[in-house]
Coordinates of C-alpha atoms in Angstrom, one line a residue:
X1 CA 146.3 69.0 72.5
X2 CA 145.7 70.3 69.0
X3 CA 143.2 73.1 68.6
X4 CA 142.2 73.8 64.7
X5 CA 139.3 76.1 63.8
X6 CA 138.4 76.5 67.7
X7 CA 134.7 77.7 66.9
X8 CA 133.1 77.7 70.3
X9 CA 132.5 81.4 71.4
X10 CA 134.5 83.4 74.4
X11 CA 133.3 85.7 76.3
X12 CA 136.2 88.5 77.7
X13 CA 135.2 90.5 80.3
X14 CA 137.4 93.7 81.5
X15 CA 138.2 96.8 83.1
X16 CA 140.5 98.5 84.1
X17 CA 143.5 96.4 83.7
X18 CA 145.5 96.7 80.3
X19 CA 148.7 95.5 81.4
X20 CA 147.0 92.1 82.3
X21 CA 144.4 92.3 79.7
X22 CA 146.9 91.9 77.5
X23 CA 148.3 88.7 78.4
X24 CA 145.0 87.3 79.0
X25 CA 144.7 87.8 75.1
X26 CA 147.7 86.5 74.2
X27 CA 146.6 83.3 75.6
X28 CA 143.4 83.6 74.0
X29 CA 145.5 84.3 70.9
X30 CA 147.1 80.7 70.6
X31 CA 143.8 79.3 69.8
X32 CA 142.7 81.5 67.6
X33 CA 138.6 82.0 68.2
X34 CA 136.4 82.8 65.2
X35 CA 133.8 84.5 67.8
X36 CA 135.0 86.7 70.7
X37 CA 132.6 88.5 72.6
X38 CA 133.9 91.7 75.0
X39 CA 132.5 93.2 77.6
X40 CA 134.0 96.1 79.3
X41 CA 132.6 97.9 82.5
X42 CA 133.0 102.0 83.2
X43 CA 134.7 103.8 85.3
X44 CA 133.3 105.4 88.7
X45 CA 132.2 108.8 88.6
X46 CA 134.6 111.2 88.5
X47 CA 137.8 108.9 88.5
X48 CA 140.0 110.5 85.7
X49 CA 142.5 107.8 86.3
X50 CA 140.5 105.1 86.1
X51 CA 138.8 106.1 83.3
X52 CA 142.3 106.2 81.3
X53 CA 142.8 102.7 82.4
X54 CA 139.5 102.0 80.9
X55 CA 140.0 103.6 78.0
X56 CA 143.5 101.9 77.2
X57 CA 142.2 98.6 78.0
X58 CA 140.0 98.6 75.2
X59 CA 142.7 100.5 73.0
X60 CA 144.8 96.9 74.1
X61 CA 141.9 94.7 73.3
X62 CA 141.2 96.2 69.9
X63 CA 145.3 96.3 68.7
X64 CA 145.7 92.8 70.1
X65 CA 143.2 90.8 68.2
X66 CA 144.9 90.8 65.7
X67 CA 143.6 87.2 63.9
X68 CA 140.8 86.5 61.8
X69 CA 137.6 86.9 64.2
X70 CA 134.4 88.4 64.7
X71 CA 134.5 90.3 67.9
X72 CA 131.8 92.0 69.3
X73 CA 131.6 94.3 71.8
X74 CA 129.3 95.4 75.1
X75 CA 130.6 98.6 76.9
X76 CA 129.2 100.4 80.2
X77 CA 129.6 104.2 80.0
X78 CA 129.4 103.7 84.0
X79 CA 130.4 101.7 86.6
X80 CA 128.3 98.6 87.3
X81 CA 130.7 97.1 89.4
X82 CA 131.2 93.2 89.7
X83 CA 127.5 92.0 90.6
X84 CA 125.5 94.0 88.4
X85 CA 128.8 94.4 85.5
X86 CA 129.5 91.0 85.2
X87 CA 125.7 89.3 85.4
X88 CA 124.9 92.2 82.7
X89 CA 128.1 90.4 80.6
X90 CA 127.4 87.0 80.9
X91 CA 123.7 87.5 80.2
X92 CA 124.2 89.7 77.1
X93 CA 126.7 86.8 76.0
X94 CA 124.0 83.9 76.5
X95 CA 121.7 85.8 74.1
X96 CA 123.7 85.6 71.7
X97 CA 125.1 82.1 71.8
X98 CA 124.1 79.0 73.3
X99 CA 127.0 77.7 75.1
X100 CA 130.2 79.3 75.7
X101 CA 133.7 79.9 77.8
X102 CA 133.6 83.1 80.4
X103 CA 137.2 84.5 81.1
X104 CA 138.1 87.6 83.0
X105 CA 140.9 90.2 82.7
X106 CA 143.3 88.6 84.9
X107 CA 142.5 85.0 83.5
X108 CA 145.6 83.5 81.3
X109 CA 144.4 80.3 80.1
X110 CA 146.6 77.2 79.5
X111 CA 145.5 75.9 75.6
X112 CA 144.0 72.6 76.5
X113 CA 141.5 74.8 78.6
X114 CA 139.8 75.7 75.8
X115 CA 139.8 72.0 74.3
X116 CA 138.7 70.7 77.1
X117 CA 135.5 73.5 77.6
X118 CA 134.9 72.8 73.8
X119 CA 135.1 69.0 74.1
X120 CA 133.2 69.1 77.4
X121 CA 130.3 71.6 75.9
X122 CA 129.5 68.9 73.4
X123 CA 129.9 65.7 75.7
X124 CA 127.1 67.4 78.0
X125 CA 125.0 69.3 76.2
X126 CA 122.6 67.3 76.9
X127 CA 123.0 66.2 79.8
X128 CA 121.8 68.5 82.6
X129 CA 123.7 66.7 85.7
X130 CA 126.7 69.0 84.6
X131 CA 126.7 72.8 84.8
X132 CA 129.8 73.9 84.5
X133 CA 132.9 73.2 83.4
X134 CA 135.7 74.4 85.2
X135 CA 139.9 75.2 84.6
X136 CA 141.4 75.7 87.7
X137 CA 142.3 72.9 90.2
X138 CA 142.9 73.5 93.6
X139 CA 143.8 69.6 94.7
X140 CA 147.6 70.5 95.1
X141 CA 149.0 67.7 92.3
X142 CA 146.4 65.2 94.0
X143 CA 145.0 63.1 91.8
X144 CA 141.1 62.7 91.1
X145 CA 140.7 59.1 89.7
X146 CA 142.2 57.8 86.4
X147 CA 140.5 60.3 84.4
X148 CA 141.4 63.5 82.6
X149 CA 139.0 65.5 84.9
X150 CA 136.6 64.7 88.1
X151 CA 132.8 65.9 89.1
X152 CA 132.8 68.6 92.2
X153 CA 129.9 70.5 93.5
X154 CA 131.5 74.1 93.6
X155 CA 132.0 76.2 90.7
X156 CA 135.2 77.0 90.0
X157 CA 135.1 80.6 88.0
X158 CA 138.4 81.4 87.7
X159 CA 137.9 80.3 84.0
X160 CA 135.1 78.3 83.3
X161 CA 132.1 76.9 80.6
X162 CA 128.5 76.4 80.6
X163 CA 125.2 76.5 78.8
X164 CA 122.8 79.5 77.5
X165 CA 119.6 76.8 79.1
X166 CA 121.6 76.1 82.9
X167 CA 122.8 80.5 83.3
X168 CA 119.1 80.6 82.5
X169 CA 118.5 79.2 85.8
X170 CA 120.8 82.0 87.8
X171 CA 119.0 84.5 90.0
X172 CA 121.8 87.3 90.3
X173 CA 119.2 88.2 93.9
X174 CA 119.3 84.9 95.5
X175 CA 115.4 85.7 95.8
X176 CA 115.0 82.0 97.2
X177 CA 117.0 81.7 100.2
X178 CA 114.6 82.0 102.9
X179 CA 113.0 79.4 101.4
X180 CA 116.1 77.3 101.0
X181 CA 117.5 78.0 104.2
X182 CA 114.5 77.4 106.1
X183 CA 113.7 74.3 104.5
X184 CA 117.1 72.9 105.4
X185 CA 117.6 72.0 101.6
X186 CA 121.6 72.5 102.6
X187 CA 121.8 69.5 105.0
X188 CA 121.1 67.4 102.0
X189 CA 124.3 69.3 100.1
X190 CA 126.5 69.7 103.0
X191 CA 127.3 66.6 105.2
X192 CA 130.2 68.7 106.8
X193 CA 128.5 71.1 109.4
X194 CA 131.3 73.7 109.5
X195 CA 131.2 74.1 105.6
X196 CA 127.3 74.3 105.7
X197 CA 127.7 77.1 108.0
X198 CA 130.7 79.0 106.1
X199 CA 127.9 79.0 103.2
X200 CA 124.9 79.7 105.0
X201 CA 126.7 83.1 106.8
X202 CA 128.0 83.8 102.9
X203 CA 124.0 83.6 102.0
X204 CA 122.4 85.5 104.9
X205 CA 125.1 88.3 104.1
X206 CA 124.7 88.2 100.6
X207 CA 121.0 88.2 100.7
X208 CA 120.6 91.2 103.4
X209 CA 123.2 93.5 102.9
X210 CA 124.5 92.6 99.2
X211 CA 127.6 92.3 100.6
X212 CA 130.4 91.4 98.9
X213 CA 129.6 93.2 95.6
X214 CA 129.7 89.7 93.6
X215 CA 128.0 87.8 91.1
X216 CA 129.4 83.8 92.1
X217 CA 128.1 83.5 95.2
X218 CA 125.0 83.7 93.1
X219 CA 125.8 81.1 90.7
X220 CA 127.1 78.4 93.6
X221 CA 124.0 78.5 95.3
X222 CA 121.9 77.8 91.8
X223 CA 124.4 75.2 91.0
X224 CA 123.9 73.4 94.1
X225 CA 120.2 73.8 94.6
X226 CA 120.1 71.9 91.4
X227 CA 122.1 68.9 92.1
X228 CA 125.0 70.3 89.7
X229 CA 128.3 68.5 88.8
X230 CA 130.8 70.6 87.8
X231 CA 133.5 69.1 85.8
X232 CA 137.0 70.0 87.4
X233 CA 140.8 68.5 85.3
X234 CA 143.1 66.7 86.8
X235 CA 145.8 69.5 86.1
X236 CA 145.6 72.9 86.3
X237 CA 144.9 74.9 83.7
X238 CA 144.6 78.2 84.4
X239 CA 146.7 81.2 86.4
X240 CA 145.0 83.9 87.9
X241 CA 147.4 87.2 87.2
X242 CA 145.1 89.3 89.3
X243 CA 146.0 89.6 92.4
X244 CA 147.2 93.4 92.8
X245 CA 146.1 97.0 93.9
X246 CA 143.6 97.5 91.4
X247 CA 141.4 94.0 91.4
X248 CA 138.0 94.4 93.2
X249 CA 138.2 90.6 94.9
X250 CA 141.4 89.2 95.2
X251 CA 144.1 92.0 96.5
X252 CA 146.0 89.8 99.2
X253 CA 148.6 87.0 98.5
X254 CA 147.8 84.4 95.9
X255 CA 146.8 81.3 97.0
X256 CA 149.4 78.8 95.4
X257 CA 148.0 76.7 93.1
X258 CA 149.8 73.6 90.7
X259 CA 151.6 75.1 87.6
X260 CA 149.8 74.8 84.3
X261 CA 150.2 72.0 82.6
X262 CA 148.9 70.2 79.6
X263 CA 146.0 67.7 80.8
X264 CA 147.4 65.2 77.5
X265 CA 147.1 64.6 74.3
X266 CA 143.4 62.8 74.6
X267 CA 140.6 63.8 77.0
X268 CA 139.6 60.7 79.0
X269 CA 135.9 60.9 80.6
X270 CA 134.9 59.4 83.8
X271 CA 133.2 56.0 84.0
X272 CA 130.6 57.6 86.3
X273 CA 129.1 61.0 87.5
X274 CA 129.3 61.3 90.9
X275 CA 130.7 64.7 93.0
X276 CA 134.0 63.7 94.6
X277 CA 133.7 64.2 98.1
X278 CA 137.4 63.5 99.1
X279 CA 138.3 66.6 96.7
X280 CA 135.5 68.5 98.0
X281 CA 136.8 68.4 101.2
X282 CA 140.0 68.9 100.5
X283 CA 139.3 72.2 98.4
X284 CA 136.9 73.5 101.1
X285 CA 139.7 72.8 104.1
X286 CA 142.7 74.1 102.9
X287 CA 141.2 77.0 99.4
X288 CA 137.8 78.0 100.9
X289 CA 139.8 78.4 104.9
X290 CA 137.8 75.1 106.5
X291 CA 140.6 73.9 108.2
X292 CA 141.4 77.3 110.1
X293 CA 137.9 77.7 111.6
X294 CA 138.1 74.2 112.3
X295 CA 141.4 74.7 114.1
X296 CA 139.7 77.9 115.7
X297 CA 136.7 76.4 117.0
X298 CA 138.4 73.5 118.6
X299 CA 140.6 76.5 120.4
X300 CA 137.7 78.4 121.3
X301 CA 136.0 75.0 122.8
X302 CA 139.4 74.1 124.6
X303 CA 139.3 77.8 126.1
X304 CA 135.2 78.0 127.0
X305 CA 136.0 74.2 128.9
X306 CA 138.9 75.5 130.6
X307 CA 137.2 78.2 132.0
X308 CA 134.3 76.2 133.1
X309 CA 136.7 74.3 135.1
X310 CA 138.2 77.3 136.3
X311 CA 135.1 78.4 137.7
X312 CA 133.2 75.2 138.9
X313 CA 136.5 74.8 140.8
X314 CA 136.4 78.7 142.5
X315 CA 132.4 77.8 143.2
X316 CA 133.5 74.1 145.2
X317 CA 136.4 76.3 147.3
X318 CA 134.3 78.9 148.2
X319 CA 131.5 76.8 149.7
X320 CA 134.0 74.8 151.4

């Protein structure tokens, strides 16, 4: 797709990574933004090493842009870490701008990702069914309808778009759920028990202990408490670099995902907004693990029956 005079603003959020900050830019380099905002979090106490990573990471940042743009920058003297860090970001962000794209330090972008945020920013500003706009796809080269792009119900963050007026909405605390979860709100969102569950442990965790030191699981639960659609292209069009020693989240094997690839020279819309639930499904089974704990609780029920025939059968020969 052609990109001139890309206005809508980016926000970049980093760490500790120069090596893959710098390709992240590169890719944001192609389009050219007039407005980048950058937010960079602090090392932990008393980690010299890490705080030379942050340190060259913004030395990378600043040599890199190297276009005509107004950047502007947010930096932590400490580390927040990725709850608190990356709320703090995206909020300072939304105070400055009312809508926007959000990538991370190990996000390299295909170009028509940011057509497609910009085009879809301005198709739905308005309207508040859609939340998000998201750039990765994890159908596997299925495809969603006849359209460029189809409507999920999970927030896809590796890359993503939204409004100033729906982050508004967020609660980094998830201060609600007892209220949610005891009202069985989630039976209305979920129609698949197993994946109801695999959310509601996610919640009770997150909500008790603050465990895992994240800011998404907030933003999924606001999302779907709302009714939101999230817009998801049919190709993929983003690769997450990240997956190494020093990312917080995502240190095992890479999940594989479809190659980027342009979504086509002209973004066609959906007839209709409605959440695919065949895509749902499949991105819950087989990216979010649903298929292994359903393969694991059918073993577990093929076990616990085995046994009770095991011992109904000891119980009938010994009273014989």
């Amino acid at each position: 797709m052609d990109i001139k005079d890309f206005s809508t603003p980016i926000l970049l959020i980093v760490w500790r990574r120069p090596k893959e900050t710098i390709k992240v830019i590169d890719s944001i380099r192609k389009i050219k933004p007039k407005k980048l905002f950058i937010s960079c979090d602090g090392p932990s106490l008393g980690n010299q090493e890490e705080e030379l990573k942050v340190k060259r990471t913004q030395e990378v940042c600043k040599e890199s842009i190297n276009w005509d743009c107004e950047v502007k920058w947010q930096i932590s003297e400490t580390n927040l870490g990725c709850k608190i860090g990356v709320t703090r970001a995206i909020n300072w962000f939304f105070n400055n701008v009312k809508e926007g794209i959000i990538l991370e330090d190990d996000i390299v972008a295909h170009p028509d990702f940011f057509a497609f945020c910009e085009n879809l920013l301005e198709k739905y500003r308005m309207d508040k069914r859609v939340w998000c706009i998201s750039g990765s796809n994890n159908q596997d080269n299925i495809p969603r309808g006849e359209s460029s792009y189809y409507f999920g119900k999970i927030p896809l963050i590796w890359g993503w778009a939204t409004w100033k007026n729906r982050w508004d909405e967020y609660d980094i605390d998830i201060k609600d759920w007892p209220h949610i979860k005891s009202t069985n709100m989630l039976a209305n969102i979920f129609e698949d028990k197993i994946e109801k569950e695999y959310w509601i442990n996610i919640w009770d965790n997150f909500y008790k202990n603050g465990n895992p030191d994240t800011w998404d699981y907030s933003w999924v639960l606001t999302c779907l408490i709302n009714n939101a659609l999230i817009a998801i292209p049919n190709e993929n069009l983003i690769n997450n670099i990240g997956f190494n020693c020093d990312a917080t989240h995502t240190k095992g094997e890479k999940k594989s995902t479809s190659i980027l690839k342009s979504i086509g020279d002209k973004i066609v819309h959906p007839k209709f907004l409605v959440c695919d639930k065949k895509a749902e499904k499949y991105q819950f089974d087989f990216y979010f693990g649903g298929n292994s704990i359903r393969v694991n609780k059918n073993l577990i029920m093929r076990i616990k029956n085995k046994l009770k025939r095991i011992f109904k059968f000891k119980i009938k020969t010994t009273k014989q």
